[in-house]
Coordinates of C-alpha atoms and ligand atoms in Angstrom, one line a residue:
M813 CA 58.3 -30.6 -9.2
T814 CA 56.9 -32.7 -12.0
D815 CA 53.5 -34.2 -12.4
K816 CA 53.3 -37.6 -14.2
N817 CA 49.8 -36.9 -15.4
C818 CA 50.9 -33.6 -17.0
I819 CA 51.5 -33.6 -20.8
F820 CA 54.0 -30.8 -20.7
C821 CA 56.0 -32.5 -17.8
R822 CA 56.0 -35.6 -20.0
I823 CA 57.3 -33.6 -23.0
A824 CA 60.0 -32.0 -20.7
A825 CA 61.0 -35.4 -19.6
G826 CA 61.2 -36.7 -23.2
E827 CA 58.4 -39.2 -22.6
I828 CA 56.3 -37.6 -25.3
P829 CA 58.1 -36.4 -28.5
S830 CA 58.1 -32.7 -29.4
A831 CA 59.7 -30.6 -32.0
K832 CA 62.2 -28.8 -29.7
V833 CA 63.8 -25.6 -30.8
Y834 CA 65.5 -24.7 -27.5
E835 CA 66.3 -26.5 -24.2
D836 CA 68.3 -25.7 -21.1
D837 CA 68.2 -26.8 -17.5
K838 CA 65.2 -24.6 -16.7
M839 CA 63.1 -24.4 -19.8
L840 CA 62.1 -25.9 -23.1
V841 CA 60.7 -24.4 -26.2
F842 CA 58.9 -26.5 -28.8
K843 CA 56.5 -26.2 -31.7
D844 CA 52.8 -26.1 -31.0
I845 CA 51.1 -29.2 -32.5
E846 CA 48.2 -27.1 -33.7
P847 CA 49.8 -23.9 -34.9
K848 CA 47.7 -20.7 -34.8
A849 CA 50.3 -18.7 -36.8
K850 CA 53.1 -19.4 -39.2
V851 CA 55.4 -19.6 -36.2
H852 CA 53.8 -21.0 -33.0
L853 CA 56.1 -22.0 -30.3
L854 CA 55.4 -22.9 -26.7
A855 CA 57.9 -22.0 -23.9
I856 CA 57.5 -24.1 -20.8
A857 CA 59.4 -24.3 -17.5
K858 CA 60.8 -27.8 -16.7
A859 CA 59.3 -27.4 -13.2
H860 CA 55.6 -28.0 -13.0
F861 CA 53.4 -25.0 -11.9
P862 CA 50.0 -24.5 -13.4
S863 CA 49.8 -20.8 -14.0
L864 CA 51.5 -17.4 -13.4
P865 CA 53.1 -17.4 -10.0
E866 CA 52.1 -14.9 -7.4
E867 CA 54.2 -12.6 -5.3
G868 CA 56.6 -14.5 -3.1
D869 CA 56.4 -17.7 -5.2
E870 CA 59.9 -18.8 -6.1
N871 CA 58.6 -19.9 -9.5
A872 CA 58.5 -16.2 -10.3
L873 CA 62.3 -16.4 -10.8
T874 CA 61.9 -19.1 -13.4
V875 CA 59.3 -17.0 -15.2
A876 CA 61.7 -14.0 -15.2
Y877 CA 64.4 -16.2 -16.5
M878 CA 62.2 -17.4 -19.3
L879 CA 61.1 -13.9 -20.3
T880 CA 64.8 -12.9 -20.7
K881 CA 65.5 -16.0 -22.9
I882 CA 62.4 -15.7 -25.1
P883 CA 63.5 -12.7 -27.3
A884 CA 66.6 -14.4 -28.7
I885 CA 64.8 -17.8 -29.1
A886 CA 61.9 -16.1 -31.0
R887 CA 64.4 -14.1 -33.2
A888 CA 66.3 -17.3 -34.1
N889 CA 63.0 -19.1 -35.1
G890 CA 61.4 -16.9 -37.6
C891 CA 60.1 -14.0 -35.5
E892 CA 62.8 -11.4 -36.5
S893 CA 60.1 -8.7 -37.0
G894 CA 58.1 -9.3 -33.9
Y895 CA 55.8 -11.8 -32.2
R896 CA 53.0 -12.0 -29.8
L897 CA 53.5 -13.5 -26.3
V898 CA 50.3 -15.0 -24.9
V899 CA 49.4 -16.7 -21.6
N900 CA 46.0 -18.2 -21.4
Q901 CA 45.6 -17.9 -17.7
G902 CA 42.7 -20.0 -16.4
V903 CA 39.5 -21.5 -17.9
D904 CA 37.9 -18.2 -19.0
A905 CA 41.0 -17.6 -21.2
G906 CA 40.8 -21.1 -22.7
Q907 CA 43.7 -22.6 -20.9
T908 CA 43.7 -26.4 -21.6
V909 CA 47.1 -27.4 -20.3
F910 CA 47.6 -26.5 -16.6
H911 CA 51.4 -26.2 -16.8
L912 CA 52.4 -22.6 -17.4
H913 CA 53.3 -21.9 -21.0
F914 CA 54.0 -18.9 -23.1
H915 CA 52.6 -19.0 -26.6
I916 CA 55.1 -17.3 -29.1
L917 CA 53.1 -16.4 -32.2
G918 CA 54.7 -14.8 -35.2
G919 CA 56.3 -15.3 -38.6
E920 CA 53.6 -13.1 -40.2
T921 CA 51.6 -10.0 -39.6
L922 CA 49.1 -11.1 -36.9
P923 CA 45.5 -10.0 -36.9
W924 CA 44.6 -8.4 -33.5
Ligands
LIG818 P1 46.4 -23.5 -23.8 O1 45.1 -23.6 -24.5 O2 46.9 -22.1 -23.6 O3 46.5 -24.3 -22.5 O4 47.4 -24.1 -24.8 C1 47.8 -25.4 -24.9 C2 48.5 -25.6 -26.3 O5 49.2 -26.8 -26.2 C3 47.6 -25.6 -27.5 O6 47.9 -24.6 -28.4 C4 47.8 -27.0 -28.1 O7 47.8 -27.0 -29.5 C5 49.2 -27.3 -27.5 N1 49.5 -28.8 -27.4 C6 48.8 -29.7 -26.8 N2 49.4 -30.9 -26.8 C7 50.6 -30.7 -27.5 C8 51.7 -31.5 -27.8 N3 51.7 -32.8 -27.6 N4 52.7 -31.0 -28.5 C9 52.7 -29.6 -28.8 N5 51.7 -28.8 -28.5 C10 50.7 -29.3 -27.8
LIG819 ZN1 53.6 -30.2 -15.8

């Protein structure tokens, strides 16, 4: 369920500090430490799973839950006029933390 060597599990457990903007029993949203846009948040599940779940994986329910929470969280944190939701899935995409996370990028007009 959690991985003691995973930085995002440790953030979810409160062992590593983060600038939290939202938390409930299933997910956490906090500010990215190296923002790539005026608003750069990371949405993570509290459960540890490395990447997008495949068909039949119960973690898919958590992902669906997160996707229904993200719009209001983004709107409440400076992304009223839109945002980009990004998953870096795997090494070719540059994924560095292997605990699924959605990047929420906004607060300005983004270059494509
Ligand atoms: P990715 O490259 O998609 O795996 O994204 C990992 C993201 O996590 C990067 O944008 C990092 O800046 C961010 N990050 C790494 N460590 C922390 C941390 N302790 N607090 C907040 N964001 C972090
Ligand atoms: Zn983890």
